[in-house]
Every structure is written in structure tokens, then in C-alpha cells.
XYZ file of N, CA and C in Angstrom:
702
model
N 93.484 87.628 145.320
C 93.620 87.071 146.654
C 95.089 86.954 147.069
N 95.628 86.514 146.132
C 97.339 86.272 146.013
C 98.252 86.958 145.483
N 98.568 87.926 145.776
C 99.733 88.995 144.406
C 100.906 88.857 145.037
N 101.912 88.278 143.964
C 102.968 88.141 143.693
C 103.938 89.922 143.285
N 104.720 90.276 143.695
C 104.956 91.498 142.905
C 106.845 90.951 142.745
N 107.352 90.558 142.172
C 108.973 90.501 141.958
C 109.495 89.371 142.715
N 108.546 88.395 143.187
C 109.015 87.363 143.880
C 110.286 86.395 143.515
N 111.523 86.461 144.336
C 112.535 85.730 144.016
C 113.296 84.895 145.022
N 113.840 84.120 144.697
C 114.750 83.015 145.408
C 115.861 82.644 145.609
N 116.788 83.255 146.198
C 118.661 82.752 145.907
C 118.831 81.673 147.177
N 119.841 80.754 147.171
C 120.494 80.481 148.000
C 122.061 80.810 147.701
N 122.386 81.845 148.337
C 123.985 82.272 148.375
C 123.829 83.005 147.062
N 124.876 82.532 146.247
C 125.014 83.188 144.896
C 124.087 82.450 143.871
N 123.524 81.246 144.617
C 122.693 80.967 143.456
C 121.284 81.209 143.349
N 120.630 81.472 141.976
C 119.316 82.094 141.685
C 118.610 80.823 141.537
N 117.514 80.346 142.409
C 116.644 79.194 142.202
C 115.461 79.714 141.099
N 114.997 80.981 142.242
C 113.964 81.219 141.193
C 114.006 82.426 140.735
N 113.636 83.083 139.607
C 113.866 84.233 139.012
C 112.637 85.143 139.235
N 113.012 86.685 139.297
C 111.280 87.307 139.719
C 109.961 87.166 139.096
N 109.537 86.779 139.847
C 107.674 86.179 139.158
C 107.195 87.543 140.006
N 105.663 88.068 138.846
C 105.047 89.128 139.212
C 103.495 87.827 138.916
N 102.473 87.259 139.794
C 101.697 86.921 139.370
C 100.348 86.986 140.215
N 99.196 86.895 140.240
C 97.944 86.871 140.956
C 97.200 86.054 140.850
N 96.540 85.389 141.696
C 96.154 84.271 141.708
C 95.016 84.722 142.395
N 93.555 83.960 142.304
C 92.502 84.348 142.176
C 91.424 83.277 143.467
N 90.797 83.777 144.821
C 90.371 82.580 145.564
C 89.164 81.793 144.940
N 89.195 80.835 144.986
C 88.674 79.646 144.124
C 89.320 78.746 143.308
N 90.413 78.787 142.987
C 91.367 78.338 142.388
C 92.231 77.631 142.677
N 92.671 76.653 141.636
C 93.762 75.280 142.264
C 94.817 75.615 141.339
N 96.226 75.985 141.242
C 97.137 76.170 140.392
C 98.049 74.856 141.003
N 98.448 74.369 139.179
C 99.502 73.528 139.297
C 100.754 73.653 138.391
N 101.575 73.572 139.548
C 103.029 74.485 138.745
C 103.798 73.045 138.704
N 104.715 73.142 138.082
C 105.041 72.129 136.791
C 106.135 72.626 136.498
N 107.204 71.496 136.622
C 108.535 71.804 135.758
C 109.652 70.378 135.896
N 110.831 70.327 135.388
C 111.708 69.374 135.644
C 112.208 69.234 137.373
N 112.767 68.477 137.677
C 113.849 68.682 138.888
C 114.951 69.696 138.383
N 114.664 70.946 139.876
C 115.941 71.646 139.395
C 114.913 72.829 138.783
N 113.786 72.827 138.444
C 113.355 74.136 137.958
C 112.895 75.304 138.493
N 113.436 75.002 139.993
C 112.441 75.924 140.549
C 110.896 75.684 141.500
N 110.866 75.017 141.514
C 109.390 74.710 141.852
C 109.612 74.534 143.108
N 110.024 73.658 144.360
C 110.073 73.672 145.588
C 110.838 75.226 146.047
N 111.427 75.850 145.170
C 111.916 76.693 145.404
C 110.912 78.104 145.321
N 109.553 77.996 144.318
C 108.727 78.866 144.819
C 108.247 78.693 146.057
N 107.943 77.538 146.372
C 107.138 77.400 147.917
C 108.218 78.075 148.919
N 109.264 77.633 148.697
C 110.083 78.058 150.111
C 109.978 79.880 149.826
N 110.473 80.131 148.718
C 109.916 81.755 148.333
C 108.772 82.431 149.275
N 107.376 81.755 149.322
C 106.154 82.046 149.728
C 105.833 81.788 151.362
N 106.881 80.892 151.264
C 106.871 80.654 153.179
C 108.327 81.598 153.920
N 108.796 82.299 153.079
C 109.744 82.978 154.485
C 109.337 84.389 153.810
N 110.203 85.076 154.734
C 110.292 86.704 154.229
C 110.081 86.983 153.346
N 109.434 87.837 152.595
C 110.280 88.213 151.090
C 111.263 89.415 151.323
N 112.102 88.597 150.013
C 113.163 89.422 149.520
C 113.334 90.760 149.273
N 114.134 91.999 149.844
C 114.537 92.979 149.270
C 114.425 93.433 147.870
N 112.947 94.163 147.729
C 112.193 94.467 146.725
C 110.936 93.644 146.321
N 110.765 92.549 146.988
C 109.414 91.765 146.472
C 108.677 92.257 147.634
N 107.178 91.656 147.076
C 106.125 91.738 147.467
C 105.315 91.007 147.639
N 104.526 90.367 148.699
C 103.411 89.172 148.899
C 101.806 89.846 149.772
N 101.534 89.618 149.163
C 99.445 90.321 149.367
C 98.982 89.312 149.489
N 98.293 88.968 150.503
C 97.179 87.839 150.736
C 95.881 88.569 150.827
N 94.774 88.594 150.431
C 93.609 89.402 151.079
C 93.965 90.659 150.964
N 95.048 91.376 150.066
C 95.204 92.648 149.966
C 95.995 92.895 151.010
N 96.236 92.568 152.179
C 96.967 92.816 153.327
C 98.834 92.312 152.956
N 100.059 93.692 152.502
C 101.176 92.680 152.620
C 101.934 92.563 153.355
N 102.997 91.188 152.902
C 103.703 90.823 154.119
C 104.918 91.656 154.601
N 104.462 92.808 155.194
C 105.850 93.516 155.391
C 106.353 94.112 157.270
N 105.697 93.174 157.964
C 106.425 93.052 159.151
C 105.839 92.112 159.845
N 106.697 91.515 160.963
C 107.078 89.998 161.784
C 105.688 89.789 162.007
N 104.640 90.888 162.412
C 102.963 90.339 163.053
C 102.341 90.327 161.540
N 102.771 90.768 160.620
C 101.923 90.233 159.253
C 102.101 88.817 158.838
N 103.933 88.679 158.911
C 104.242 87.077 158.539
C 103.599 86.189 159.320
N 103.397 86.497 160.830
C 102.700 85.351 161.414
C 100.976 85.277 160.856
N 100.581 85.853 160.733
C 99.113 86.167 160.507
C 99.141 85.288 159.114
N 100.215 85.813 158.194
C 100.106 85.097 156.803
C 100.405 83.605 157.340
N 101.627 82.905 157.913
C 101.405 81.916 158.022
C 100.208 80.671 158.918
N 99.905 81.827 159.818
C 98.262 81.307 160.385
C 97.462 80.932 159.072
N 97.766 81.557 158.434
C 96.658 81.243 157.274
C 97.020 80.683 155.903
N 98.012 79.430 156.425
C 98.225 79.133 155.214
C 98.764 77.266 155.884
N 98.197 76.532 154.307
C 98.388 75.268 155.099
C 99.177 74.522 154.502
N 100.334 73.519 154.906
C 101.588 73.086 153.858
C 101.596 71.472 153.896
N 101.411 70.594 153.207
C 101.949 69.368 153.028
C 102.751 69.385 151.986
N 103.820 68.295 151.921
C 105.485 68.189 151.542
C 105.405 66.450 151.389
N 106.706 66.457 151.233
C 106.707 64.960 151.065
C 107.071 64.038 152.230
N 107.142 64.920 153.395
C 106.975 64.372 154.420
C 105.742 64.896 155.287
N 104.672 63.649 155.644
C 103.353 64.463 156.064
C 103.295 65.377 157.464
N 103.979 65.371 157.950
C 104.283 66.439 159.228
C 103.580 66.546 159.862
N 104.085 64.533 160.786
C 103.216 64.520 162.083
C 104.230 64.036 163.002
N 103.795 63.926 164.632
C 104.201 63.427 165.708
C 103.888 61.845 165.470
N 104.976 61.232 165.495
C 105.119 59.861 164.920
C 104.657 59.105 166.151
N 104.724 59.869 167.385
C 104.119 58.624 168.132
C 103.584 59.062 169.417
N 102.504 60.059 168.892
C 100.607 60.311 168.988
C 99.822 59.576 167.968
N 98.900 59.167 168.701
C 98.049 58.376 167.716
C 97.350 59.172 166.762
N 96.582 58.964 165.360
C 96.033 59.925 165.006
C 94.901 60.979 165.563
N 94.541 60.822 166.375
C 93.638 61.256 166.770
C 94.253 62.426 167.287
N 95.054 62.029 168.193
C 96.297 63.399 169.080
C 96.613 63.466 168.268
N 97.252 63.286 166.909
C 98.187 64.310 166.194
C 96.335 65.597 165.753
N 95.758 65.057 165.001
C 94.526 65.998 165.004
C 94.677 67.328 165.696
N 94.381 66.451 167.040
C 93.757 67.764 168.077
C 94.971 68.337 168.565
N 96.562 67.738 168.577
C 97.743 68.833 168.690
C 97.658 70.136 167.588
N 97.427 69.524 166.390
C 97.914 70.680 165.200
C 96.626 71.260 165.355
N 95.495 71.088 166.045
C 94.555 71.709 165.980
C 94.856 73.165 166.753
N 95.300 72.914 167.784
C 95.550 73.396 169.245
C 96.818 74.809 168.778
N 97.426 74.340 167.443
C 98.580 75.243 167.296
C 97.900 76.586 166.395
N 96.973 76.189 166.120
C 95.750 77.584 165.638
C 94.912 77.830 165.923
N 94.252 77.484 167.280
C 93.151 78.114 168.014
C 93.369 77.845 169.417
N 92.792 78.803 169.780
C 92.669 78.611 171.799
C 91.487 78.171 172.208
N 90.120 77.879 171.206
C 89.049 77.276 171.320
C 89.092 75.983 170.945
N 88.524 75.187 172.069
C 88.723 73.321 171.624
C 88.247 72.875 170.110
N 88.485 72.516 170.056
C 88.248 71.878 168.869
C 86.875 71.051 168.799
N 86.005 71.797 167.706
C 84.673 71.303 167.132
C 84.380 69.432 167.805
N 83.312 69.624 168.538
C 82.461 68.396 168.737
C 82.205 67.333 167.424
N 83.139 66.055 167.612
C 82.832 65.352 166.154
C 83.832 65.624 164.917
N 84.810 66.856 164.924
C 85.816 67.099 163.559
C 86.628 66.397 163.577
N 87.481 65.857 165.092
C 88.472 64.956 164.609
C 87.619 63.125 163.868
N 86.968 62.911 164.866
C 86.330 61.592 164.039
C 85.811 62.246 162.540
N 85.227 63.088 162.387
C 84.791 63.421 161.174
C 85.920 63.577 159.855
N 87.081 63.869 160.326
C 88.354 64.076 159.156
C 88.541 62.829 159.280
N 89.043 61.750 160.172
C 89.598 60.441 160.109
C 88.550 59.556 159.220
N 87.821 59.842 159.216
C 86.874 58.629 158.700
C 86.129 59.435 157.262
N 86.873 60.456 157.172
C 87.039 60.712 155.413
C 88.123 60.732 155.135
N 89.284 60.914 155.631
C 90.710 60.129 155.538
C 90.774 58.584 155.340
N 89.171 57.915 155.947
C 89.676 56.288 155.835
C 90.618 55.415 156.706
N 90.737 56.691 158.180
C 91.489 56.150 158.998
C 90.801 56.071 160.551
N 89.050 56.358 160.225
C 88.497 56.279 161.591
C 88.914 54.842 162.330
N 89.378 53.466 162.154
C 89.523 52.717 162.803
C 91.155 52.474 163.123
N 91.771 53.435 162.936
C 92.917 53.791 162.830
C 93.199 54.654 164.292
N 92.003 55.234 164.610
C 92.056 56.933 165.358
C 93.028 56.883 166.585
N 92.972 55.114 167.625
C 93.941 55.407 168.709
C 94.886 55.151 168.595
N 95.663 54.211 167.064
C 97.002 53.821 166.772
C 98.121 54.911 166.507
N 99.481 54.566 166.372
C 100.075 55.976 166.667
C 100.442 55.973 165.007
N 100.846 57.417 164.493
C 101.273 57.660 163.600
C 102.342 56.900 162.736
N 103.236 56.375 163.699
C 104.037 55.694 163.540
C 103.584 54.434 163.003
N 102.477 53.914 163.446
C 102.514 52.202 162.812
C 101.667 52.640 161.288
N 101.218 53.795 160.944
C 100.247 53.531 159.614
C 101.598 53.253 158.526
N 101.316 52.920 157.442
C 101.846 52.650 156.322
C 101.961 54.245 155.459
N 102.771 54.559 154.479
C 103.012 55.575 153.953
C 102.025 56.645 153.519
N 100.965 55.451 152.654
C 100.102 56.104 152.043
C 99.148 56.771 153.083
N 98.379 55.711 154.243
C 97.973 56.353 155.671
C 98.492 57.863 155.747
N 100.057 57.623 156.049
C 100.192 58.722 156.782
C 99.927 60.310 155.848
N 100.722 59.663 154.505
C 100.099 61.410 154.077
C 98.268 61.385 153.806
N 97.879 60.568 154.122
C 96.141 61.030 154.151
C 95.990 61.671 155.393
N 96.799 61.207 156.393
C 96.406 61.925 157.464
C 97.110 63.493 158.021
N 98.205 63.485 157.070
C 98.871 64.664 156.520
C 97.903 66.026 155.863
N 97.327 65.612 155.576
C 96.549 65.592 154.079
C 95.477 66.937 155.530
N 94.705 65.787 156.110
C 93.710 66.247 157.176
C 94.509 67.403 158.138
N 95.853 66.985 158.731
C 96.166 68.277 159.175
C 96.370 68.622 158.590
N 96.874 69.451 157.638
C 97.066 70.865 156.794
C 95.699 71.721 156.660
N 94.598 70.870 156.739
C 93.362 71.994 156.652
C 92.713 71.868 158.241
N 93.456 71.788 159.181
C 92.404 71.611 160.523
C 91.856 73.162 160.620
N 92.474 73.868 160.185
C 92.381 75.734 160.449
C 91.770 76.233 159.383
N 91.116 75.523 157.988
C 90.432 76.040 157.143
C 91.162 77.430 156.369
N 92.647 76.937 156.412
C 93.612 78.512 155.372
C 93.104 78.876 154.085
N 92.917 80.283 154.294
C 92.937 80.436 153.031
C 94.083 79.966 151.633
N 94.991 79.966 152.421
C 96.173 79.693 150.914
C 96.575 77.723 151.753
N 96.743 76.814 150.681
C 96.867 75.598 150.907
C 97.745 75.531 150.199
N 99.713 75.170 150.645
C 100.765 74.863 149.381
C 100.738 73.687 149.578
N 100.868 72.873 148.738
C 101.323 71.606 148.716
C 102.321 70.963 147.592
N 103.494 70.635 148.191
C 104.617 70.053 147.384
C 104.659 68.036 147.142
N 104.276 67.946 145.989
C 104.150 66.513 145.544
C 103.337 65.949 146.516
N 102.065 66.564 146.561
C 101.258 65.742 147.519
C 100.921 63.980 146.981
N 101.073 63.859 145.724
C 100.646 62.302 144.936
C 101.636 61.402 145.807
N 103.109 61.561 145.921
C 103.899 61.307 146.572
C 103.104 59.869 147.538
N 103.048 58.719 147.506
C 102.691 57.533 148.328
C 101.487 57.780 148.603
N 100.352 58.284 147.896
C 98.804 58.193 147.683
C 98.950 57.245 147.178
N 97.658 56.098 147.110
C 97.068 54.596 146.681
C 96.027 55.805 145.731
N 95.429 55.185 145.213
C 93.915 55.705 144.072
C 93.084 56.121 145.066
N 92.874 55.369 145.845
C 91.652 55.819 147.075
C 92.413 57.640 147.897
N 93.295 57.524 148.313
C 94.304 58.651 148.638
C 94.231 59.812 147.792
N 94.377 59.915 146.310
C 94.460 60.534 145.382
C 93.044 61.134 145.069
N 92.302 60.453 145.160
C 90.679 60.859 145.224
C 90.452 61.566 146.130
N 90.842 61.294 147.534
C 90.332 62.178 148.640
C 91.200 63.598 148.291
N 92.603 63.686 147.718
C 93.248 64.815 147.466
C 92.106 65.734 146.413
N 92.136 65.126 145.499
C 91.031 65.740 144.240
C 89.817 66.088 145.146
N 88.705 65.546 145.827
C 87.533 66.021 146.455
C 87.933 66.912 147.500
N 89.391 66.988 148.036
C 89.334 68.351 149.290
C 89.956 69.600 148.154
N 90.016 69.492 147.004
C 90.889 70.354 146.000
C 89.438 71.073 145.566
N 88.880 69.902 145.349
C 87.211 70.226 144.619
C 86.568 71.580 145.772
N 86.090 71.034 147.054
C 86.028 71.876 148.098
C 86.463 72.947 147.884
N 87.583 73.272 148.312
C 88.350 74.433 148.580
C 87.922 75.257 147.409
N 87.940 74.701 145.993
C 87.183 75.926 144.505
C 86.730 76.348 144.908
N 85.163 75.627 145.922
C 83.790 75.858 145.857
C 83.836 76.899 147.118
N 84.807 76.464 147.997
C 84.385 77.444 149.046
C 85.322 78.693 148.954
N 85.684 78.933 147.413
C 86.583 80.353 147.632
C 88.025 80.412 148.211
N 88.678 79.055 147.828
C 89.832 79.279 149.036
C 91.176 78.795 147.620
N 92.074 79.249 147.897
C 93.289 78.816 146.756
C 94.079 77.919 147.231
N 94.290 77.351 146.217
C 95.628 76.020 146.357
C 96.344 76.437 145.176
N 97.971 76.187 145.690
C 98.804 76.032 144.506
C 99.463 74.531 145.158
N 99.703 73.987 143.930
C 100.170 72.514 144.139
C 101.608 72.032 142.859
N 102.522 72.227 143.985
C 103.763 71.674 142.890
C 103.819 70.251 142.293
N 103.761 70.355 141.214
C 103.889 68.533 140.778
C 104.248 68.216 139.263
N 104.818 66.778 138.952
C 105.547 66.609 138.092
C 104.499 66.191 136.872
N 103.254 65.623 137.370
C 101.821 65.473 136.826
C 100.908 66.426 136.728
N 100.718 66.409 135.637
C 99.263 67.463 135.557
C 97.755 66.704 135.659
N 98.311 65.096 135.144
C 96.838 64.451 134.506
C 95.777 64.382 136.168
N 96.496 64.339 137.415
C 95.382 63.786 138.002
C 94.842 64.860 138.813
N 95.097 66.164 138.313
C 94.556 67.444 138.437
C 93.779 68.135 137.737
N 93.468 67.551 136.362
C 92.370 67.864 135.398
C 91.299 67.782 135.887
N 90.771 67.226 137.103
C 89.032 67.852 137.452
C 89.171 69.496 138.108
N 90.429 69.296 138.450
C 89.857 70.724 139.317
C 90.956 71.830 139.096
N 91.957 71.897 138.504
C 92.897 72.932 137.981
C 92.206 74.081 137.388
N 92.758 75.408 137.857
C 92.386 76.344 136.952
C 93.059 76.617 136.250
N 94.594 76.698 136.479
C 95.495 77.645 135.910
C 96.934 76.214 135.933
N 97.452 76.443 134.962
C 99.008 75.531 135.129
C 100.722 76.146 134.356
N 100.873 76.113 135.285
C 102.206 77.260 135.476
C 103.436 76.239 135.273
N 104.665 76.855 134.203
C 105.638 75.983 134.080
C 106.745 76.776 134.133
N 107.663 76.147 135.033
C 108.964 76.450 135.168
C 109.925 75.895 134.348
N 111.264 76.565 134.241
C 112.489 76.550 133.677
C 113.040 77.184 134.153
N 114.569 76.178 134.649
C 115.781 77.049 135.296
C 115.157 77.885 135.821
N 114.373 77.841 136.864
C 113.618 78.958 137.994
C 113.241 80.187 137.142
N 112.824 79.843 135.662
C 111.463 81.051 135.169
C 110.450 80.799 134.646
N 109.673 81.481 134.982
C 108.280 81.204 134.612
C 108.622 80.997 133.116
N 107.918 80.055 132.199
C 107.692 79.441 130.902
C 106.564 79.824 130.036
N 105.655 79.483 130.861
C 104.284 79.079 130.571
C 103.554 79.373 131.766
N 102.046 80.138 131.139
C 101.158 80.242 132.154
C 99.751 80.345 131.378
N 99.052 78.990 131.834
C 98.073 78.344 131.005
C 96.944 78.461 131.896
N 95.858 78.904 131.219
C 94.373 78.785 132.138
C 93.811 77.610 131.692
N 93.056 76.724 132.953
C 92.813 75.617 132.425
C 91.634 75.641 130.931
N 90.862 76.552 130.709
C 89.894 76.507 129.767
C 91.179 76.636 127.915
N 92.062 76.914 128.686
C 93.342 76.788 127.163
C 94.115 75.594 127.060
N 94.068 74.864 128.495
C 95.135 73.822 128.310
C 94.511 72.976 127.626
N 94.772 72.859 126.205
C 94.348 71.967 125.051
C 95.508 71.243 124.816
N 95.688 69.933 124.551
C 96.749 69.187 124.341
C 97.863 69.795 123.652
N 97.218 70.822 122.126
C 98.285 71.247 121.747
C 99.266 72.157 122.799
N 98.470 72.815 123.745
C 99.184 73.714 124.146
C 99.621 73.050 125.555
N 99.427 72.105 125.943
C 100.098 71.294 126.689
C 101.579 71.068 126.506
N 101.475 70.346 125.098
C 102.686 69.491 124.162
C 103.822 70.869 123.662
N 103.242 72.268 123.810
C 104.081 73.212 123.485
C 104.597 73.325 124.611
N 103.760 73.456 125.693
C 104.553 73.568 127.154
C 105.755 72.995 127.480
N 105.307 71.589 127.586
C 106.579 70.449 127.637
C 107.507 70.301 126.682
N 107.591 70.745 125.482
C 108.483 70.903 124.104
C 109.239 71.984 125.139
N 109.045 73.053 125.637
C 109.419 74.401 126.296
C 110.718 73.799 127.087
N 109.868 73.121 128.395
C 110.337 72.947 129.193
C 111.822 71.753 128.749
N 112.352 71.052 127.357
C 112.666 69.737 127.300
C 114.101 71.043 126.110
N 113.853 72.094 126.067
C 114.547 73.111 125.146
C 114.524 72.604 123.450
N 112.948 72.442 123.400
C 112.888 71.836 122.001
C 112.687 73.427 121.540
């Protein structure tokens, strides 16, 4: 679904990330893993602009190699960060149906915005503005826009980032989803543990190179504890 062919990262003279050749499979939740500094926000930014002179990016077999492909790829792809990336003062409801509006010219489904808010946990929330929810609020409601367009590819950088337990659950059950309905997530994070229901694959960086690349049916503690020995230059 996802092919990687020489994917790399500089800013100026410096190398963030080093060329990754990898494929990633729809149904699947990958969680990439490394220190600060290894690379890891630096694949995402990799996957969201151009690629580089000699790489290669395939979504659906289709690659990204001119301006109406990149838009098409980024139509179809959904990003939360550690800032949830909303209009601070539309209420939730308008932030909804704005980011809705920025990927379709057809209104938006009868019932979806109440229907995301009130599995977000923020239906009594819906006319207050973005601005007054509390942290954890807002990336749940972060959380809801990034899938208003149903992307096939979902990045998300430290989504745990000011989740409560209740927050973190709804992340895990829209992670669960997305397996079931064929759709990929890669998810950067410094934790692996609260990704064990639904991880397939867990990918570790160093100094922006790939380390380790573990399918979840292998990640056995030992080979966990070799990972992180890896990553620590034991």
C-alpha cells in the first residue's frame, strides 16, 4: 500500500534521516520508536513534502512524482502532531464541518459531526469554542479531525501527548478500526506499551537509521530488550 524506495531527509548539510527502502501493508498500525534526535519526526516530515532527488513514495501503487500526484497523496492522508490543529475560536462543531469542507464539495454526512463529538466525549462540548476545552479535549478533538476524510494513510506524531486514559482508549479503538477497515497508520512514539493491542510492525531508529524492524507476532520481550540495548549503543 506504502513503498518507501530510498527515502531521505537533510536539513542543509545535515542528514536527519538516512535512506529507508520499506513497505508497509493496508491494515496495519506501525510504531516507530527511537530517542530524541533519532529521526523520527523527521520521517514524517520526509513523507509529507516532496521526495528527494532519487527517492520514491507509492501509495496505492500510484507515485508521488508530480504537483497533481502530491496533492492527491496529501488528500489522502491524515496528520495529528503535538499540536491538535484546530481554529481556536470555532466551536467544535465548526472546527468539524471547516476541516470537513477542506476535502469535499459535498456537505457533510447527516449526524457525523454529532456522531464524532460524542465518541470524542465532547458532544456537550459541540457549541463551545476550541479555545476553552482543556488539553486533553482538544487533541481528542484533533484526534476526530484527522479522519473527517476517511485517508487511507493516518501519520501521527506523539499522539499520547495530553491524552487522560479515557483519550488514549479512544486513540487505540480508532487504531483498532482503521486494521479492520484496511487502512494504515504509522505512529511516532517514545512508548510502545499502549500500542500492544493493535501494532503490527515496530520500527526503531538511530541517528536517523533504521535499527530494527520488528513484526508484532516477534516482538517478544527478548527482542524488545535487544531493540532498546540497540538504540542506548549497548
Amino acid at each position: 500500500m506504502l513503498k518507501l524506495e530510498g527515502l531521505y531527509k537533510n536539513y542543509g548539510f545535515r542528514k536527519a534521516l538516512l535512506p529507508l527502502s520499506l513497505q508497509f501493508e493496508a491494515g496495519q498500525t506501525i510504531c516507530v520508536l527511537g530517542p530524541n534526535g533519532a529521526g523520527k519526526s523527521s520521517f514524517l516530515d520526509a513523507l509529507l513534502s516532496p521526495p528527494p532527488e532519487g527517492a520514491k513514495v507509492l501509495l496505492n501503487g500510484s507515485s508521488i512524482d508530480s504537483d497533481e500526484r502530491q496533492r492527491l497523496f496529501y488528500g489522502n492522508c491524515g496528520f495529528i502532531g503535538h499540536d491538535p490543529g484546530l481554529y481556536l475560536d470555532l466551536t467544535c462543531a465548526e472546527n468539524l464541518k471547516c476541516f470537513y469542507s477542506h476535502f469535499s464539495v459535498k456537505p457533510i454526512p447527516a449526524g457525523k459531526i454529532d456522531a464524532d463529538l460524542e465518541r470524542a466525549g465532547l458532544l456537550a462540548r459541540k457549541d463551545d469554542p476550541a479555545r476553552s476545552l482543556s488539553r486533553g479535549m482538544k487533541q481528542r478533538l484533533g484526534l476526530m479531525r484527522s479522519l473527517l476524510h476517511d485517508p487511507d494513510l493516518w501519520l501521527l506524531d506523539e499522539p499520547i501527548t495530553g491524552l487522560d486514559l479515557a483519550g488514549q482508549d479512544l486513540l487505540i479503538e480508532l487504531l483498532r478500526q482503521r486494521n479492520e477497515s484496511e487502512k494504515l497508520s504509522i505512529v511516532i512514539t517514545h512508548s510502545d506499551e499502549p500500542f500492544f493491542p493493535v501494532a503490527s510492525r515496530y520500527l526503531y531508529l538511530r541517528q536517523g537509521a533504521l535499527v530494527a524492524d520488528i513484526v508484532a507476532s516477534r516482538y517478544s520481550e527478548t527482542a524488545r530488550s535487544k531493540a532498546q540495548a540497540i538504540l542506548r549503543g549497548a
